[in-house]
Each structure stands twice: as structure tokens, then as C-alpha cells.
Tab-separated table of C-alpha atoms in Angstrom:
chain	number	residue	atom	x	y	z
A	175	UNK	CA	0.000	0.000	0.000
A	176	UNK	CA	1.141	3.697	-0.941
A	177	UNK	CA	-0.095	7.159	0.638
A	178	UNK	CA	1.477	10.427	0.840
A	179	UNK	CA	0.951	13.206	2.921
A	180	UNK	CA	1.247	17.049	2.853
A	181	UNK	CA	-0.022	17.911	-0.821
A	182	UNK	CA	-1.820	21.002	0.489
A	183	UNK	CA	0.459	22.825	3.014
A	184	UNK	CA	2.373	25.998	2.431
A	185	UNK	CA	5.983	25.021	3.536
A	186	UNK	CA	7.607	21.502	4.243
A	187	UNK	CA	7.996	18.336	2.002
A	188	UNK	CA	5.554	15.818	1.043
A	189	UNK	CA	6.076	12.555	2.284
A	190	UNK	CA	5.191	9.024	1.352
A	191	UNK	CA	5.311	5.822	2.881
A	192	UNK	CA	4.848	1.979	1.076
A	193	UNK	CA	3.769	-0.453	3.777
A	194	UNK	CA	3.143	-4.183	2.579
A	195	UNK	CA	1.348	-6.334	5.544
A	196	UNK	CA	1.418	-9.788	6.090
A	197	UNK	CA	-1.254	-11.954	4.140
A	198	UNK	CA	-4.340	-11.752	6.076
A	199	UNK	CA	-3.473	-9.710	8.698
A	200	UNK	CA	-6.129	-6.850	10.211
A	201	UNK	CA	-5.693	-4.540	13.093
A	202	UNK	CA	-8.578	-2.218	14.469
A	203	UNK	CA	-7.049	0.534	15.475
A	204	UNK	CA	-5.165	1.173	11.820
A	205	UNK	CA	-7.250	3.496	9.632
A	206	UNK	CA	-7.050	6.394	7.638
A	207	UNK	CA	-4.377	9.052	9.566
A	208	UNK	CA	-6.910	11.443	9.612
A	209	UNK	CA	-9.413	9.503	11.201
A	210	UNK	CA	-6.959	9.336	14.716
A	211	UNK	CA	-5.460	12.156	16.721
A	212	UNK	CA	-1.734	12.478	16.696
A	213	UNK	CA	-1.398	10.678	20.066
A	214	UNK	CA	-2.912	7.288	18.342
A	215	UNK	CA	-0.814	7.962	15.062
A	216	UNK	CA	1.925	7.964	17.407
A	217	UNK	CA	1.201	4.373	19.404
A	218	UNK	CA	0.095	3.294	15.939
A	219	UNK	CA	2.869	3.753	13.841
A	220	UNK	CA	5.737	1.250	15.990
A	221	UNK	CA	3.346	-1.724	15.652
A	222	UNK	CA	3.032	-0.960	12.006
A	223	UNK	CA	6.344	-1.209	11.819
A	224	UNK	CA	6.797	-4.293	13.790
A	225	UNK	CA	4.229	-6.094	12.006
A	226	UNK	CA	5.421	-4.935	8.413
A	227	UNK	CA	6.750	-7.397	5.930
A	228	UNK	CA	8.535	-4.012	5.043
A	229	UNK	CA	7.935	-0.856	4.936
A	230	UNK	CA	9.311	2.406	3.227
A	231	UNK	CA	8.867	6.627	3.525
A	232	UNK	CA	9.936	9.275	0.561
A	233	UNK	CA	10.890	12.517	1.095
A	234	UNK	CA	10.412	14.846	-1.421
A	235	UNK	CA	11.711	18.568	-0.222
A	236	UNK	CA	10.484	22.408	-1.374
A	237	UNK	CA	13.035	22.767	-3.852
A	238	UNK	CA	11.721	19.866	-6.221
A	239	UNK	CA	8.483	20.683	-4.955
A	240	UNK	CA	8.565	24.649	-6.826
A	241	UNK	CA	10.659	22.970	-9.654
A	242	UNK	CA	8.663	19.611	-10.560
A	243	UNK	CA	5.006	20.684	-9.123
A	244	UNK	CA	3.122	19.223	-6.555
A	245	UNK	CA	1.919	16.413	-8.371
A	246	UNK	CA	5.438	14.979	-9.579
A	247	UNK	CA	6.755	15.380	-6.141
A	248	UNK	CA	3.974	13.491	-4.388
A	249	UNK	CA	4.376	10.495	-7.281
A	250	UNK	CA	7.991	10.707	-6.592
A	251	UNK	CA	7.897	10.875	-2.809
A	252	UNK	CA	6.215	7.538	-3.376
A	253	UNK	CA	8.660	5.627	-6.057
A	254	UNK	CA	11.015	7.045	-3.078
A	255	UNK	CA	9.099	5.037	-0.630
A	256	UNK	CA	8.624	1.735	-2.932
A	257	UNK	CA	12.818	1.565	-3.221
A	258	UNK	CA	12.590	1.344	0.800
A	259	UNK	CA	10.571	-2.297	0.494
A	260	UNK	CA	12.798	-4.766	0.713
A	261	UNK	CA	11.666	-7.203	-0.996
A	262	UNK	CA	10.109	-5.087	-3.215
A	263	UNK	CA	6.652	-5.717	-4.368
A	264	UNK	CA	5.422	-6.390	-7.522
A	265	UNK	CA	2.303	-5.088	-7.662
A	266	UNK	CA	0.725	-1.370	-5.578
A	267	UNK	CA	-2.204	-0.730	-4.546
A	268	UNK	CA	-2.069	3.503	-4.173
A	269	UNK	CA	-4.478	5.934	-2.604
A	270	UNK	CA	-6.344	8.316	-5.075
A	271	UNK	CA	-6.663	8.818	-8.822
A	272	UNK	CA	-2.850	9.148	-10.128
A	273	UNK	CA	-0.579	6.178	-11.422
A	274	UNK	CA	3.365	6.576	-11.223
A	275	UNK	CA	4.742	6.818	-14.678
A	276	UNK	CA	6.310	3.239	-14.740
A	277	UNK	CA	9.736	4.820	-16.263
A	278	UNK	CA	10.026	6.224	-12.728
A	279	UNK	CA	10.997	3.250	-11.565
A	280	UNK	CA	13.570	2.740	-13.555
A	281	UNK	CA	16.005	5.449	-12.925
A	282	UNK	CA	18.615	5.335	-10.438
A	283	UNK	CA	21.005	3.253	-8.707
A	284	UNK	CA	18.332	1.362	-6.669
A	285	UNK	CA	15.796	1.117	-9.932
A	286	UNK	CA	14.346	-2.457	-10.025
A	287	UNK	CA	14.449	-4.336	-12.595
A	288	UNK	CA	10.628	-3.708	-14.058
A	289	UNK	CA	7.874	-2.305	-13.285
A	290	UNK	CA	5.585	-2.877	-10.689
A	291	UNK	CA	1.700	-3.461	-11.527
A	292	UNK	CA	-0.569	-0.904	-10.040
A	293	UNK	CA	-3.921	-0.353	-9.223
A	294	UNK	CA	-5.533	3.271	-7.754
A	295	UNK	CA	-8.045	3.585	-5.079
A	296	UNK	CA	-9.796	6.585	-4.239
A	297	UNK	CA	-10.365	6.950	-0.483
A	298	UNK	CA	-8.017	4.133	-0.379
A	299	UNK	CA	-6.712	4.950	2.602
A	300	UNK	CA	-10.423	4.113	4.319
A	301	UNK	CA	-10.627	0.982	2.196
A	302	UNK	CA	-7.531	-0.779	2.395
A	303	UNK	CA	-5.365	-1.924	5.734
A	304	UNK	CA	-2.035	-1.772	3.734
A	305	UNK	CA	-2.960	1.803	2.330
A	306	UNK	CA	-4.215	2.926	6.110
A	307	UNK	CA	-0.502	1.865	7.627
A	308	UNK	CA	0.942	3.844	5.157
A	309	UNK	CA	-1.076	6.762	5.730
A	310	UNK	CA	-0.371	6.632	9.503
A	311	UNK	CA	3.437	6.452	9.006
A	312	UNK	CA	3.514	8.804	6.372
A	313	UNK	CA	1.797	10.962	8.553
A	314	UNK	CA	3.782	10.585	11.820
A	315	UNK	CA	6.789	10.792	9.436
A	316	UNK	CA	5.696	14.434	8.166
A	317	UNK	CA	4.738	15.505	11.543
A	318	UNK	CA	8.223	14.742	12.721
A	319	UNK	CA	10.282	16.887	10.674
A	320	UNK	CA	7.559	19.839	10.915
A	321	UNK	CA	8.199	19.669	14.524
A	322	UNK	CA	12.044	20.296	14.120
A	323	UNK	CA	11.715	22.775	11.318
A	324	UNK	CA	9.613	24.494	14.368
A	325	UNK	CA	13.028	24.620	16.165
A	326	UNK	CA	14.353	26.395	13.439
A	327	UNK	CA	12.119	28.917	12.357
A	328	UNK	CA	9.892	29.376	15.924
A	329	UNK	CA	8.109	32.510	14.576
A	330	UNK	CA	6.069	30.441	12.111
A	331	UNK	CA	4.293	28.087	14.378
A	332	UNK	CA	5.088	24.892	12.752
A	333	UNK	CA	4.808	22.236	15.613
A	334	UNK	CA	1.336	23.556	15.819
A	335	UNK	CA	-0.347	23.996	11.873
A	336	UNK	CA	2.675	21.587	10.478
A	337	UNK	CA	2.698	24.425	7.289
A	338	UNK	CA	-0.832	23.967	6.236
A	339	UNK	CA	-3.032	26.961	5.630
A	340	UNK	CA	-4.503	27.960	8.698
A	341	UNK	CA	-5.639	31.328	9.827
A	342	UNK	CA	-2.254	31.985	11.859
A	343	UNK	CA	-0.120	30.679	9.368
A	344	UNK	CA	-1.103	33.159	6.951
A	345	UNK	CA	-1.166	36.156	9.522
A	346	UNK	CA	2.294	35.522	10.226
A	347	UNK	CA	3.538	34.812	6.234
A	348	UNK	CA	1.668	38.133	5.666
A	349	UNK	CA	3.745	39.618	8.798
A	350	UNK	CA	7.061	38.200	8.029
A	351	UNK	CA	7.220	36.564	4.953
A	352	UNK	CA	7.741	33.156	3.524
A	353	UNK	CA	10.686	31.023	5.778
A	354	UNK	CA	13.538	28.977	3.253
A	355	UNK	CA	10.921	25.554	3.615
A	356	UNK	CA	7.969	27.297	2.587
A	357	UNK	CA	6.953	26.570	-1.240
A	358	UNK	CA	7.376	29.345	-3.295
A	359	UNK	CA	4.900	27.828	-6.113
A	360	UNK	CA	2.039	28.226	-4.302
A	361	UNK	CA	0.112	31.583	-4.498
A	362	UNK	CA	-0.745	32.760	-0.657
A	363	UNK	CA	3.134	32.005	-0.025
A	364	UNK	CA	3.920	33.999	-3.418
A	365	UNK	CA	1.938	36.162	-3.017
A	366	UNK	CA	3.315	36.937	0.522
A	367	UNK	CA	4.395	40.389	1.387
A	368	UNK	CA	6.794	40.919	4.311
A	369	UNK	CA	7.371	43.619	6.158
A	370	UNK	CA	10.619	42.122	7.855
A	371	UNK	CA	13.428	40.263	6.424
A	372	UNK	CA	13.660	36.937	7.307
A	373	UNK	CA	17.367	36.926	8.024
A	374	UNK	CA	16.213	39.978	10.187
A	375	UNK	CA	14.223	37.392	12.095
A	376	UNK	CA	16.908	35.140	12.107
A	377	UNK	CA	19.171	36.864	13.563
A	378	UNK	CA	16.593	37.895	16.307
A	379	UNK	CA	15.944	34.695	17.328
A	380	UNK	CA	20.081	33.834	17.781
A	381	UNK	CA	21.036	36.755	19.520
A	382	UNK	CA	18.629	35.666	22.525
């Protein structure tokens, strides 16, 4: 199963994960990432990963995000995620509309051999248990690196909003502008107008 997470936020990478569960195998509590606070995502995600035949995660950060487009970075977040199974799969079930050009898989050091068969599934990720537990660790995956971008830029409220569009995110991107993570492709962050400098902020922030 492959999900990805953070399409629709203003600053950090999208992330993917690949999760392929043993024949058979069910769990209650593993769902769609959304459907479960952060806390459960949390106590989740280790017995996914115990369980797991294998599992993978793709990062795919801002830079290729403004260069390639949303879209292309998700897809690739996940052939990122699909070279972490080891032994790779040969056939993907994927959450949504959009198929992975198969030459994708093909490039790199890591590329396997052919192809791998693949079938979308929209609102897989409340359909299928292998798509769920890779929503989940996709998820907790995303979270974690908002969290320490947080550390590094404290202004913007990361830890909190994790860089998606909510009402103090965008007071404080109109107050101080976009940060270096936030993607400059997307119009409210383009569109941005500071009124500080963010190396102004910066510096702020190490001189305490």
C-alpha cells in the first residue's frame, strides 16, 4: 500500500510511505491518519512497523516541490518510498486517482528491474489496511520533521499547523514573509508580502 501526505500545506515536504502487511493480517485501530489524533498515530505507527513485511517513507523537499510541481513530487515521494521495500513488491495498490509513470521506476542506482503493476483507489486509505498503515506512518513521518523545522524557524508556528493553511499561518507569512521551507509555487506564499526580512528574524531569534 502507498499514501502520501502534505499535498496542500504551504511550507515543508511531502512525504510518502509503502507499507506491505502480512497476508491476512487486520488490526482495528489502523485506519485512515486522519481519522486518529496524533497521540494514536503515534502508538500506531511502531506496531506498524513491527508487524510490516517491510515498509518504506519518501521525502520529497520544497526545492523539487517549486521545480517539478506538486503532483510529480507526491508520485515521486512515493517511487522514493517503494525503493525502501525490501523485498520489493510487484504489484501497488495507491491511494487516489494518479498512477506513477512506470519509467520512474527505472532510474537510479536502486531502480528495479521492471515495473511494478498498479492499481488506484480513491479513499483508499479508508478501504484498504495496507494503504491505512501507510497513511499513519507517512503521517507521523511528516509531523516529525515539521516539529524540528519548528526549532528552526519558531516565529512560524510549525509544531502547531505543520505548514498547512490555517488562519495563523497566513497572519504571520503576511507579517514576516515566507521562511527557506515554505513553497514558493504556491500563491498565498507567493503572493506573501513581508514587512521584515527573514534573516532579520533570524538573527533575532540567535542573539537571545
Amino acid at each position: 500500500g502507498l499514501d502520501e501526505v502534505g499535498r496542500g500545506p504551504l511550507a515543508g515536504p511531502v512525504v510518502a510511505a509503502a507499507v506491505v502487511l502480512p497476508r491476512g493480517f487486520t488490526h482495528p485501530e489502523i485506519k485512515d491518519s486522519k481519522l486518529l489524533t496524533a497521540d494514536r498515530r503515534e502508538t500506531i505507527a511502531p506496531v506498524i512497523r513491527e508487524k510490516a513485511v517491510c515498509c518504506g517513507i519518501g521525502v520529497v523537499e520544497v526545492e523539487e516541490i517549486d521545480r517539478i510541481n506538486i503532483l510529480n513530487a507526491s508520485l515521486l515521494a512515493m517511487v522514493k518510498a517503494f525503493r525502501g521495500l525490501k523485498p520489493a513488491p510487484d504489484y501497488l495498490l495507491i491511494d487516489g486517482r494518479e498512477t506513477i509513470p512506470p519509467g520512474w521506476f527505472k532510474t537510479g542506482k536502486k531502480a528495479s528491474g521492471s515495473s511494478p503493476q498498479q492499481r488506484t483507489i480513491i479513499k483508499g486509505d479508508q478501504l484498504c489496511i495496507s494503504i491505512a498503515a501507510a497513511s499513519i506512518l507517512a503521517k507521523v513521518a511528516r509531523d516529525e520533521i515539521m516539529v524540528e523545522f519548528d526549532k528552526k524557524y519558531p516565529e512560524y508556528g510549525f509544531a502547531s499547523h505543520k505548514g498547512y493553511s490555517s488562519a495563523v499561518h497566513l497572519e504571520v507569512l503576511r507579517r514576516f514573509g515566507p521562511s527557506q521551507i515554505h513553497r514558493k509555487s504556491f500563491a498565498p506564499v507567493r503572493d506573501a508580502s513581508p514587512k521584515n526580512a527573514e534573516w532579520i528574524i533570524g538573527s533575532l531569534f540567535e542573539k537571545r
